[in-house]
mmCIF file of N, CA, C and O and ligand atoms in Angstrom:
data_model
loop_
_atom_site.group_PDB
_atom_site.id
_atom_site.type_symbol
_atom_site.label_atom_id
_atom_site.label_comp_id
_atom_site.label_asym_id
_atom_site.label_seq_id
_atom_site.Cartn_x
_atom_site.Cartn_y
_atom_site.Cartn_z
ATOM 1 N N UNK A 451 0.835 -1.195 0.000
ATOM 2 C CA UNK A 451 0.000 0.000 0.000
ATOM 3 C C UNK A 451 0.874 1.251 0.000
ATOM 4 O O UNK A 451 0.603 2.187 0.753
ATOM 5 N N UNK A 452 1.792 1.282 -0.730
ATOM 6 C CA UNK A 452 2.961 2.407 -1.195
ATOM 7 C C UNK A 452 2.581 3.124 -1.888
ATOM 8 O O UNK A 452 2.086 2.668 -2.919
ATOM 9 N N UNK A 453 2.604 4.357 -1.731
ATOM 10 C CA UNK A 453 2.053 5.431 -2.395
ATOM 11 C C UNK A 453 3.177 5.812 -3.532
ATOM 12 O O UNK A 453 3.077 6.686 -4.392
ATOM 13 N N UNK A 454 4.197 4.979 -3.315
ATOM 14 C CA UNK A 454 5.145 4.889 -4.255
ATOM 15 C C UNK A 454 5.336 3.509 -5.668
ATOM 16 O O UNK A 454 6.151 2.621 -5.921
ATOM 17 N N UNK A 455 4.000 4.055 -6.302
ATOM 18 C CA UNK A 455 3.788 2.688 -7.098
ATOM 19 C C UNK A 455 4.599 3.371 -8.489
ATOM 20 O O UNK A 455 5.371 4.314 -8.666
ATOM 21 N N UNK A 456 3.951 2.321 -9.353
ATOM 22 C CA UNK A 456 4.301 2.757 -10.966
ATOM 23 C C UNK A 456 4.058 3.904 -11.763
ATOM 24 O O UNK A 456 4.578 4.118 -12.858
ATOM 25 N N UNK A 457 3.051 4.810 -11.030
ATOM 26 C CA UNK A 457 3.191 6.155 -11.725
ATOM 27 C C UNK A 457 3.735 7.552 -11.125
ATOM 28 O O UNK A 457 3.323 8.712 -11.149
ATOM 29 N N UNK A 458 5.086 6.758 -10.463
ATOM 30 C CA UNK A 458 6.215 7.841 -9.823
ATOM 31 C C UNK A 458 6.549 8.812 -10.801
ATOM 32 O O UNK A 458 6.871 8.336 -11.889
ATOM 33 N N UNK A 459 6.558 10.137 -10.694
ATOM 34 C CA UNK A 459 7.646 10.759 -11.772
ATOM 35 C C UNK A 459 8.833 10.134 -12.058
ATOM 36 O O UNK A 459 9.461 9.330 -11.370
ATOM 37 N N UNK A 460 9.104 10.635 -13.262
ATOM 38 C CA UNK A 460 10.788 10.016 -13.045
ATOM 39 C C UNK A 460 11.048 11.668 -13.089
ATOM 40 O O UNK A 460 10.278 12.560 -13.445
ATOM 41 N N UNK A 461 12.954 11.772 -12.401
ATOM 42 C CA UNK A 461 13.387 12.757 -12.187
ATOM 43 C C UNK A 461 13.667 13.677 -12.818
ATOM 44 O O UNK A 461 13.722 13.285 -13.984
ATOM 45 N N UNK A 462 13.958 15.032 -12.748
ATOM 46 C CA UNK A 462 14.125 15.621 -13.968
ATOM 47 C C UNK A 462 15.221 16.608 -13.056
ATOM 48 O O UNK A 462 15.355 16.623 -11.833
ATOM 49 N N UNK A 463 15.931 17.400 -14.061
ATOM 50 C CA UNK A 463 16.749 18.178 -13.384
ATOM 51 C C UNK A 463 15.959 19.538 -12.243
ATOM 52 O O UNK A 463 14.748 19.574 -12.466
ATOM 53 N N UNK A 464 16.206 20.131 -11.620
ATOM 54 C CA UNK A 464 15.760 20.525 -10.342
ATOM 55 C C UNK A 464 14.628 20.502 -10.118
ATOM 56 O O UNK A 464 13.950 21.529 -10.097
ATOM 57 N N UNK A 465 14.247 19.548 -9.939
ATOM 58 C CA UNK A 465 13.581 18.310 -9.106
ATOM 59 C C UNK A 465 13.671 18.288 -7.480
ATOM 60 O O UNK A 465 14.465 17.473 -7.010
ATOM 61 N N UNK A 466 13.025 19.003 -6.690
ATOM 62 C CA UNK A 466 13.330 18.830 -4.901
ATOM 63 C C UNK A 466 13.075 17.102 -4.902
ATOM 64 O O UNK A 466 12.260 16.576 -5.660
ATOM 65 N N UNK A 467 13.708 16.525 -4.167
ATOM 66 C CA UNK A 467 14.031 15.217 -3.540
ATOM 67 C C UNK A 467 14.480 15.284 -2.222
ATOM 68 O O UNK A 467 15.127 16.196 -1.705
ATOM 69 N N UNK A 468 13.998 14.015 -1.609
ATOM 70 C CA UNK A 468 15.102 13.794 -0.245
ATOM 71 C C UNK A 468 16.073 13.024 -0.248
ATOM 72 O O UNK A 468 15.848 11.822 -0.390
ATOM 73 N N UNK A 469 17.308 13.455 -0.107
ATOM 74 C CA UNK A 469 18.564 12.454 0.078
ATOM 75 C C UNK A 469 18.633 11.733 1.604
ATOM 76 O O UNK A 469 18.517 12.511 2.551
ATOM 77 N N UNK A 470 18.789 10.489 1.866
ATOM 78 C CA UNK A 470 19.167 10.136 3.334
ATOM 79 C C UNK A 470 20.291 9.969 3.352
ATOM 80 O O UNK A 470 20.985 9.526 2.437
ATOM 81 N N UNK A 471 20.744 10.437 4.816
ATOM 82 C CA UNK A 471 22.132 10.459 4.968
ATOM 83 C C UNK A 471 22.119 9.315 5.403
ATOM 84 O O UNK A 471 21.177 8.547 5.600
ATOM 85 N N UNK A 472 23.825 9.144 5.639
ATOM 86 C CA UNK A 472 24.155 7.635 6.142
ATOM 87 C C UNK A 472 24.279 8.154 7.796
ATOM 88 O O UNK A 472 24.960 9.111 8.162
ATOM 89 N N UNK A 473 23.649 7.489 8.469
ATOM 90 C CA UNK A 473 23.760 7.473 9.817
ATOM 91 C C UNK A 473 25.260 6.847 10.067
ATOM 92 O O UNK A 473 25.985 6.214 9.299
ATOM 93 N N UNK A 474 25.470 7.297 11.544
ATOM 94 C CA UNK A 474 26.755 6.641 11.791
ATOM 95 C C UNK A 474 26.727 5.297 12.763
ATOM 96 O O UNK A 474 25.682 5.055 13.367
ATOM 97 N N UNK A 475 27.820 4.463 12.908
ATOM 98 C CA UNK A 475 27.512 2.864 13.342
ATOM 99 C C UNK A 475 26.671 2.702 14.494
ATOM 100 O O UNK A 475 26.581 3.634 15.293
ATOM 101 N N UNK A 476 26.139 1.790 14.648
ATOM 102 C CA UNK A 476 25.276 1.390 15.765
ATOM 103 C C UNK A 476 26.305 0.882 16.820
ATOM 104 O O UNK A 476 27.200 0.082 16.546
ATOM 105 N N UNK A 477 26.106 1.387 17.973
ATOM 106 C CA UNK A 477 26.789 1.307 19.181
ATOM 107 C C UNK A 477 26.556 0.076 19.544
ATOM 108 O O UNK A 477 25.761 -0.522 18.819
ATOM 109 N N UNK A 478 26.968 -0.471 20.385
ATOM 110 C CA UNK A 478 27.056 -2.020 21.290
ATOM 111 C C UNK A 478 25.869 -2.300 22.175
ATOM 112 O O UNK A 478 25.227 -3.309 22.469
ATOM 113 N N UNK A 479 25.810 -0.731 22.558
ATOM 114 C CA UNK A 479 24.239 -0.746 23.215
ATOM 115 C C UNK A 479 23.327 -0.277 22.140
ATOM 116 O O UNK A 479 22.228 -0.073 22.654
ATOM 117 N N UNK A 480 23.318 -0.135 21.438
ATOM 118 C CA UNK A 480 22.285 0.052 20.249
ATOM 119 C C UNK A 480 21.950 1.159 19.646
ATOM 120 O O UNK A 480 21.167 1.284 18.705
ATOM 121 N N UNK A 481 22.688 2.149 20.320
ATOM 122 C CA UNK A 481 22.474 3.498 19.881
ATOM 123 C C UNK A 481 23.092 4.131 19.342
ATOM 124 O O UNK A 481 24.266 3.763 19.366
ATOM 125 N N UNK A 482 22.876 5.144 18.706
ATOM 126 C CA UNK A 482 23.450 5.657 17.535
ATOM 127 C C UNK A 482 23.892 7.193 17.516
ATOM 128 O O UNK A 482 22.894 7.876 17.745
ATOM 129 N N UNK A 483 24.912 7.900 17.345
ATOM 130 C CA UNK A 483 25.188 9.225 17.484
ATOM 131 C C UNK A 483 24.436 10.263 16.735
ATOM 132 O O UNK A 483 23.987 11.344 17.115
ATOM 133 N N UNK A 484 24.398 9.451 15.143
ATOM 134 C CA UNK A 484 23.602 9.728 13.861
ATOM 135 C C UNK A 484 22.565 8.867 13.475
ATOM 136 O O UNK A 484 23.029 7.832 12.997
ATOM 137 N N UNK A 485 21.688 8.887 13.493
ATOM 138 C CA UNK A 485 20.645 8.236 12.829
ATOM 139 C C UNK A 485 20.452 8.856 11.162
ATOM 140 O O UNK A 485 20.667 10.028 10.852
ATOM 141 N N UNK A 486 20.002 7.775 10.214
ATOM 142 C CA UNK A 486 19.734 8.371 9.331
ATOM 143 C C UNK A 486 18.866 9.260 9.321
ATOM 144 O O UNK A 486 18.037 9.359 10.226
ATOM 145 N N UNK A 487 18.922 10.215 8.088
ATOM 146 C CA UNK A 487 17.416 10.918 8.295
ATOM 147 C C UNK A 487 17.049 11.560 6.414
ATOM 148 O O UNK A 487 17.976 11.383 5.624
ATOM 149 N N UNK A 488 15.897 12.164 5.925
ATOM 150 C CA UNK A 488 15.638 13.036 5.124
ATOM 151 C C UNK A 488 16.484 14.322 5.182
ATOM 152 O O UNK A 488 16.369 15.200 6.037
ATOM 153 N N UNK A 489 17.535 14.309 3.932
ATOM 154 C CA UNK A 489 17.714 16.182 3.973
ATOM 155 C C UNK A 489 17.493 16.390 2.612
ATOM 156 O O UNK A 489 17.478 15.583 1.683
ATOM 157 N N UNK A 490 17.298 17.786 2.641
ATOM 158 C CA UNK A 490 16.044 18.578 1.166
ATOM 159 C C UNK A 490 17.921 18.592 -0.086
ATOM 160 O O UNK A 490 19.117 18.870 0.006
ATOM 161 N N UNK A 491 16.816 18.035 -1.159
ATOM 162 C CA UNK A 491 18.517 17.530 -2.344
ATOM 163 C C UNK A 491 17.702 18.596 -3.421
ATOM 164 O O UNK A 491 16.646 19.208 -3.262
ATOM 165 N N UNK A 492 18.476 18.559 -4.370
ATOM 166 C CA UNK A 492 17.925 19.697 -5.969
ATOM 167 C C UNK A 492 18.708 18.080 -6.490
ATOM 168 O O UNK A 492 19.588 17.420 -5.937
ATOM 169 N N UNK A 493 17.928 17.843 -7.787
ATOM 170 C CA UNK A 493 18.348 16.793 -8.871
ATOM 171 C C UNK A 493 19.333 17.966 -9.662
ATOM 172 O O UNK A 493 18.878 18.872 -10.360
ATOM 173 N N UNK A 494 20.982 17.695 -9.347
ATOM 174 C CA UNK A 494 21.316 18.297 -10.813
ATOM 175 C C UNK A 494 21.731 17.876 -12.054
ATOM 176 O O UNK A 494 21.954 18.481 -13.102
ATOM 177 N N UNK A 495 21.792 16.649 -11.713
ATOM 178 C CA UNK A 495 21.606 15.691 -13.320
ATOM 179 C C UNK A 495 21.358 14.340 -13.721
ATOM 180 O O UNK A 495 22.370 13.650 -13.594
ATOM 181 N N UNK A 496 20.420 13.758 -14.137
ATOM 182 C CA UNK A 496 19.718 12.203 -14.467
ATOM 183 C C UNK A 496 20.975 11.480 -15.314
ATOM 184 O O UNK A 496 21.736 12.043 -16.101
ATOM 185 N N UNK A 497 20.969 10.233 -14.968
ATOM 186 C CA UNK A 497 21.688 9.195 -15.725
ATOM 187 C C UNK A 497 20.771 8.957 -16.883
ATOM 188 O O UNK A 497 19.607 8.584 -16.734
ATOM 189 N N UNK A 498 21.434 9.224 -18.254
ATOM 190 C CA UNK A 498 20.463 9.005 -19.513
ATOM 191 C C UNK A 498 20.498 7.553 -19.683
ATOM 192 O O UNK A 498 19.504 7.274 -20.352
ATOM 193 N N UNK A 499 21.138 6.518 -19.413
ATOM 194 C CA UNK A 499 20.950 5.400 -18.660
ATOM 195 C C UNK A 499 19.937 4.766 -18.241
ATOM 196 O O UNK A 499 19.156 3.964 -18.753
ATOM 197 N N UNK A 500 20.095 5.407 -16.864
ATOM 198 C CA UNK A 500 18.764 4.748 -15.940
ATOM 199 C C UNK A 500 18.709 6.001 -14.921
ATOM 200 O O UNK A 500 19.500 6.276 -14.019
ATOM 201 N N UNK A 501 17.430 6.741 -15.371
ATOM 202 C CA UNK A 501 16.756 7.680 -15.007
ATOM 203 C C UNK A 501 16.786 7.443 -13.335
ATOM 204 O O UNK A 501 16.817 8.439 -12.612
ATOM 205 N N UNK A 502 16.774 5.974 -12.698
ATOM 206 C CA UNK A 502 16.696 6.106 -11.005
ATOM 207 C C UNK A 502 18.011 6.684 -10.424
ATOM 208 O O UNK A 502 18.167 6.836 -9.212
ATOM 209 N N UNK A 503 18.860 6.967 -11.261
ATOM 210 C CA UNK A 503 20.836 7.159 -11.096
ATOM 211 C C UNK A 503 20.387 9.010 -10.836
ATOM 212 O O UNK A 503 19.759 9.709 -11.632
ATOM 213 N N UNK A 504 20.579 9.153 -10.372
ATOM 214 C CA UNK A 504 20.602 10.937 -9.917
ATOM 215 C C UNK A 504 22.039 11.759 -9.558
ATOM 216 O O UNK A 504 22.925 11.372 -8.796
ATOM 217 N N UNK A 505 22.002 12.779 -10.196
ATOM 218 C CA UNK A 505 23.357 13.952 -9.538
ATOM 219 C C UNK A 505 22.239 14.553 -8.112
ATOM 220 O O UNK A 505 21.075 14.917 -8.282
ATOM 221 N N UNK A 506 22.937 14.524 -6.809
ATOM 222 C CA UNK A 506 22.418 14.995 -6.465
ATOM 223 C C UNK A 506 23.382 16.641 -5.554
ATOM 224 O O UNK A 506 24.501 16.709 -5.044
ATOM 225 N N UNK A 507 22.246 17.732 -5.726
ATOM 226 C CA UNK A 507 22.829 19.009 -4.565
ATOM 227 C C UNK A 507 22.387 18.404 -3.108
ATOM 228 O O UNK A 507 21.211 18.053 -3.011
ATOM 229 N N UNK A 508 23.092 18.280 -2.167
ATOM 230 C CA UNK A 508 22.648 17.660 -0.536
ATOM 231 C C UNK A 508 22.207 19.305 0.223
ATOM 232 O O UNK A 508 23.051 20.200 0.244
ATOM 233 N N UNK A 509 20.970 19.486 0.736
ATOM 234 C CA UNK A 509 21.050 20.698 1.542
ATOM 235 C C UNK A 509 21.562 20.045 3.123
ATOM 236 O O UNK A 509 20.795 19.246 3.661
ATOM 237 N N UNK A 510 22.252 20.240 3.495
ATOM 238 C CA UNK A 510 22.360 19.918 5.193
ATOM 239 C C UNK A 510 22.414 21.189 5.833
ATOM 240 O O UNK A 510 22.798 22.205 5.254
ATOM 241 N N UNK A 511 22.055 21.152 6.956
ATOM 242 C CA UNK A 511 21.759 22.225 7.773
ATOM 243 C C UNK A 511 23.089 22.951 7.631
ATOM 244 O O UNK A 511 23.093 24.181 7.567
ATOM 245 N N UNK A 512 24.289 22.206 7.574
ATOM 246 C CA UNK A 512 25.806 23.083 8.034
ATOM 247 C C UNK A 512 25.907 23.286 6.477
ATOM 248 O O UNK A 512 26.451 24.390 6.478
ATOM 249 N N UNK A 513 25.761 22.988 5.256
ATOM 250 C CA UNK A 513 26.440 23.313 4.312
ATOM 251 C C UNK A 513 25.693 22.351 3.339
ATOM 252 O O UNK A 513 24.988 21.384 3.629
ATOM 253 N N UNK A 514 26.037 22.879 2.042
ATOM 254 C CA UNK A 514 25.841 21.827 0.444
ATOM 255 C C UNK A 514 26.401 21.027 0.249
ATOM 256 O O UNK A 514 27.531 21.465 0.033
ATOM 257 N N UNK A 515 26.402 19.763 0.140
ATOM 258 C CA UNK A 515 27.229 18.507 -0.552
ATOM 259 C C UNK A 515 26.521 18.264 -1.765
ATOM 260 O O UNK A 515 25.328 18.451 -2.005
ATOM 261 N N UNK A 516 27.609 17.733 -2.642
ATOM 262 C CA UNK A 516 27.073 17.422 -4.217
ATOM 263 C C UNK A 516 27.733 16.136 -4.506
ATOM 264 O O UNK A 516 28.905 15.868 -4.240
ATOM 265 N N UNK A 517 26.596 15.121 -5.258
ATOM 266 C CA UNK A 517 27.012 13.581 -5.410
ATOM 267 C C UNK A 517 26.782 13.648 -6.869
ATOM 268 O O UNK A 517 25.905 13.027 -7.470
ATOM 269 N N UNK A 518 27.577 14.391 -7.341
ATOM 270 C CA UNK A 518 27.487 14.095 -8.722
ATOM 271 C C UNK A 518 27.844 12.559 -9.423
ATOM 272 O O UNK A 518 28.519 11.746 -8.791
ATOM 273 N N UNK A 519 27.382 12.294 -10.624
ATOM 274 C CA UNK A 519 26.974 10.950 -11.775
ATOM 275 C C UNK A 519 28.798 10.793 -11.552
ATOM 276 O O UNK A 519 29.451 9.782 -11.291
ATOM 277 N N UNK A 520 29.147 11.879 -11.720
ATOM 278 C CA UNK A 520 30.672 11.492 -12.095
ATOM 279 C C UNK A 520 31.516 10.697 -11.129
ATOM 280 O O UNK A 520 32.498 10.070 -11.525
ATOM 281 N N UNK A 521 31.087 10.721 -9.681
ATOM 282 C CA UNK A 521 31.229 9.960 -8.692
ATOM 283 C C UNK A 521 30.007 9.468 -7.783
ATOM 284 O O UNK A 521 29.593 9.658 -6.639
ATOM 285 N N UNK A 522 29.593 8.592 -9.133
ATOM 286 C CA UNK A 522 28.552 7.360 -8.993
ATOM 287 C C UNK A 522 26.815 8.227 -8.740
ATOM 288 O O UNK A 522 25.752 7.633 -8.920
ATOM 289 N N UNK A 523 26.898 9.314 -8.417
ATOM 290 C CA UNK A 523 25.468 9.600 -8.511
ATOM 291 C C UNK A 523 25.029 8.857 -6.845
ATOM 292 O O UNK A 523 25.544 8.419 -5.816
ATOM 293 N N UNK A 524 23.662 9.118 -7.528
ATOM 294 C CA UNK A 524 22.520 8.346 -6.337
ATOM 295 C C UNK A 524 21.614 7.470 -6.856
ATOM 296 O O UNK A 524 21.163 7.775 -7.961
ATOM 297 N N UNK A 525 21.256 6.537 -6.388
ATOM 298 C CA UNK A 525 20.273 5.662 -6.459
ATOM 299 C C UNK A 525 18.544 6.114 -6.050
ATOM 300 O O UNK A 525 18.225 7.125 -5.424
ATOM 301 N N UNK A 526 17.826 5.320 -6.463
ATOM 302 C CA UNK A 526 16.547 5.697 -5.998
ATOM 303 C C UNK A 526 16.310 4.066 -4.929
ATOM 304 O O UNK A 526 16.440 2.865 -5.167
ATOM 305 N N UNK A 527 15.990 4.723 -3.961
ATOM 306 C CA UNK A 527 15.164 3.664 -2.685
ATOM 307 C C UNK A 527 13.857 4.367 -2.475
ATOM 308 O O UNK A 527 13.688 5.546 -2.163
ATOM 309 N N UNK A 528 12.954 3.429 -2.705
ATOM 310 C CA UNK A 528 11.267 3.702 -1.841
ATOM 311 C C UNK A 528 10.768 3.753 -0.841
ATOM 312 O O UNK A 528 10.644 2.641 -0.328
ATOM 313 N N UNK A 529 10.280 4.801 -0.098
ATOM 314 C CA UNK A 529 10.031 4.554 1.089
ATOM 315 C C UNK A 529 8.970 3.189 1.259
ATOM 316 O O UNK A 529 8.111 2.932 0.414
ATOM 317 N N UNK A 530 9.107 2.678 2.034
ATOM 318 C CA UNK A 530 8.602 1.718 1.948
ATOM 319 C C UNK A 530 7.841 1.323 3.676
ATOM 320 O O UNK A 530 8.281 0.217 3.992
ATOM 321 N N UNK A 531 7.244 1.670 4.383
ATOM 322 C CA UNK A 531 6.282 1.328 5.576
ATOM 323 C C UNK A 531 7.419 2.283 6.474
ATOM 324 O O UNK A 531 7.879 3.313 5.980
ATOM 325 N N UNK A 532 7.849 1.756 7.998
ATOM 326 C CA UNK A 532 8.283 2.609 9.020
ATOM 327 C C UNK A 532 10.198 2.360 8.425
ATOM 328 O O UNK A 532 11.020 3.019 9.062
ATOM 329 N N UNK A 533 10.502 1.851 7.783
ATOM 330 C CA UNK A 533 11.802 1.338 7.905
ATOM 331 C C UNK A 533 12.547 2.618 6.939
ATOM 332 O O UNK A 533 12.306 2.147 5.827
ATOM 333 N N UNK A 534 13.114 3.614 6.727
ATOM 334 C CA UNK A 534 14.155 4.347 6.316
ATOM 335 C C UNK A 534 14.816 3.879 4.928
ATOM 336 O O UNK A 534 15.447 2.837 5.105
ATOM 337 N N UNK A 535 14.849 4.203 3.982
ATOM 338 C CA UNK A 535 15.621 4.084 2.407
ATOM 339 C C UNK A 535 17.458 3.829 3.193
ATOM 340 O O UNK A 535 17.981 4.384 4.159
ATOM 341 N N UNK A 536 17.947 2.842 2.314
ATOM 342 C CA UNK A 536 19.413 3.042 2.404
ATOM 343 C C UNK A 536 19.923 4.435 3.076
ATOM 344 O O UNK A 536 19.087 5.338 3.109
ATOM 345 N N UNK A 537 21.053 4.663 3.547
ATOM 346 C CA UNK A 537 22.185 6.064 3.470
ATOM 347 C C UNK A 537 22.106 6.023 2.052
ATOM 348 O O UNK A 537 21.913 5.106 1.254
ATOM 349 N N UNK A 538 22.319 7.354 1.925
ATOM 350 C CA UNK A 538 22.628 7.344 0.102
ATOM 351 C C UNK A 538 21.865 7.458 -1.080
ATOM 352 O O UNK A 538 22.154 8.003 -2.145
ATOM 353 N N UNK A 539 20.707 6.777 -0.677
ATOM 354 C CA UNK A 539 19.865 6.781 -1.505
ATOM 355 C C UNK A 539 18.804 8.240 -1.564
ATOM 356 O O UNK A 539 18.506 8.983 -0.629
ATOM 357 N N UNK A 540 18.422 8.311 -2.882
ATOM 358 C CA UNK A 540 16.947 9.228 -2.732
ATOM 359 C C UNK A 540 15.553 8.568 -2.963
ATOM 360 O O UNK A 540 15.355 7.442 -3.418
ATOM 361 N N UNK A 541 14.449 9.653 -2.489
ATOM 362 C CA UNK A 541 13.012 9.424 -2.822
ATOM 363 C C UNK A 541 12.633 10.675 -3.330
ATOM 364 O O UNK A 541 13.199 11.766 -3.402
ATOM 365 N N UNK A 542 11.390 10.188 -3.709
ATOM 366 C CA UNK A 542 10.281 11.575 -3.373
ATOM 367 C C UNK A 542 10.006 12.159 -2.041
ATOM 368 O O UNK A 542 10.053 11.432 -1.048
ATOM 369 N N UNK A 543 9.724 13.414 -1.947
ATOM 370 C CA UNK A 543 9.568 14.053 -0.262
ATOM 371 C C UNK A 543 8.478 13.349 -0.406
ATOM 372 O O UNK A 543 7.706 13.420 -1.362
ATOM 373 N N UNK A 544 8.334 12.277 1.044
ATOM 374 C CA UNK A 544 6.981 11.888 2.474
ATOM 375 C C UNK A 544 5.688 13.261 1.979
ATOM 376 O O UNK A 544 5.769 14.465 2.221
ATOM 377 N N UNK A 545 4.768 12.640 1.365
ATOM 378 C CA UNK A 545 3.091 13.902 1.808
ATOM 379 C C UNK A 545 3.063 13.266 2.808
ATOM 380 O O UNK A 545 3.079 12.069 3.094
ATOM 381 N N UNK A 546 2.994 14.718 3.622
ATOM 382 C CA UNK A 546 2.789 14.615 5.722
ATOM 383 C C UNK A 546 1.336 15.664 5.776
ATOM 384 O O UNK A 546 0.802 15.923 6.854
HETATM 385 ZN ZN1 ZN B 722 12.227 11.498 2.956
#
């Protein structure tokens, strides 16, 4: 019941997306310093390839990171029920 079925857009250049970051390792007791999370991305360029391959702009609160195609791009992960997309990956922004 994914609201992320077969008639997803595909991406286009500035395109708002969410990038998830990679959280950092899970502690021994289980906890985590970083948890992954949603931060607000701009598409700046599609793999003519395979359209799920994304350049992405990263907004993070401290500054811009950019994952450009040229060093591998981004992937697309679906949100998919309570469980979090890969680190790394993008979606469409959550309707809240
Ligand atoms: Zn998100």
């Amino acid at each position: 019941m994914s609201p992320s079925g077969a008639s997803q857009p595909r991406p286009s250049v500035g395109r708002a997306v969410h990038y998830v970051s990679h959280g950092t390792p899970v502690r021994e007791d289980g906890s985590r310093a970083y948890t992954s999370v949603c931060r607000a991305a701009t598409v700046t360029e599609v793999d003519p390839q395979d359209s799920d391959r994304v350049g992405l702009a990263v907004h993070n609160p401290g500054g811009t990171f950019f994952h450009p195609l040229a060093a591998g791009g981004c992937t697309h992960a679906a949100v998919d029920g309570e469980q979090p997309p890969a680190g790394g990956t993008w979606h469409w922004p959550e309707v809240v």
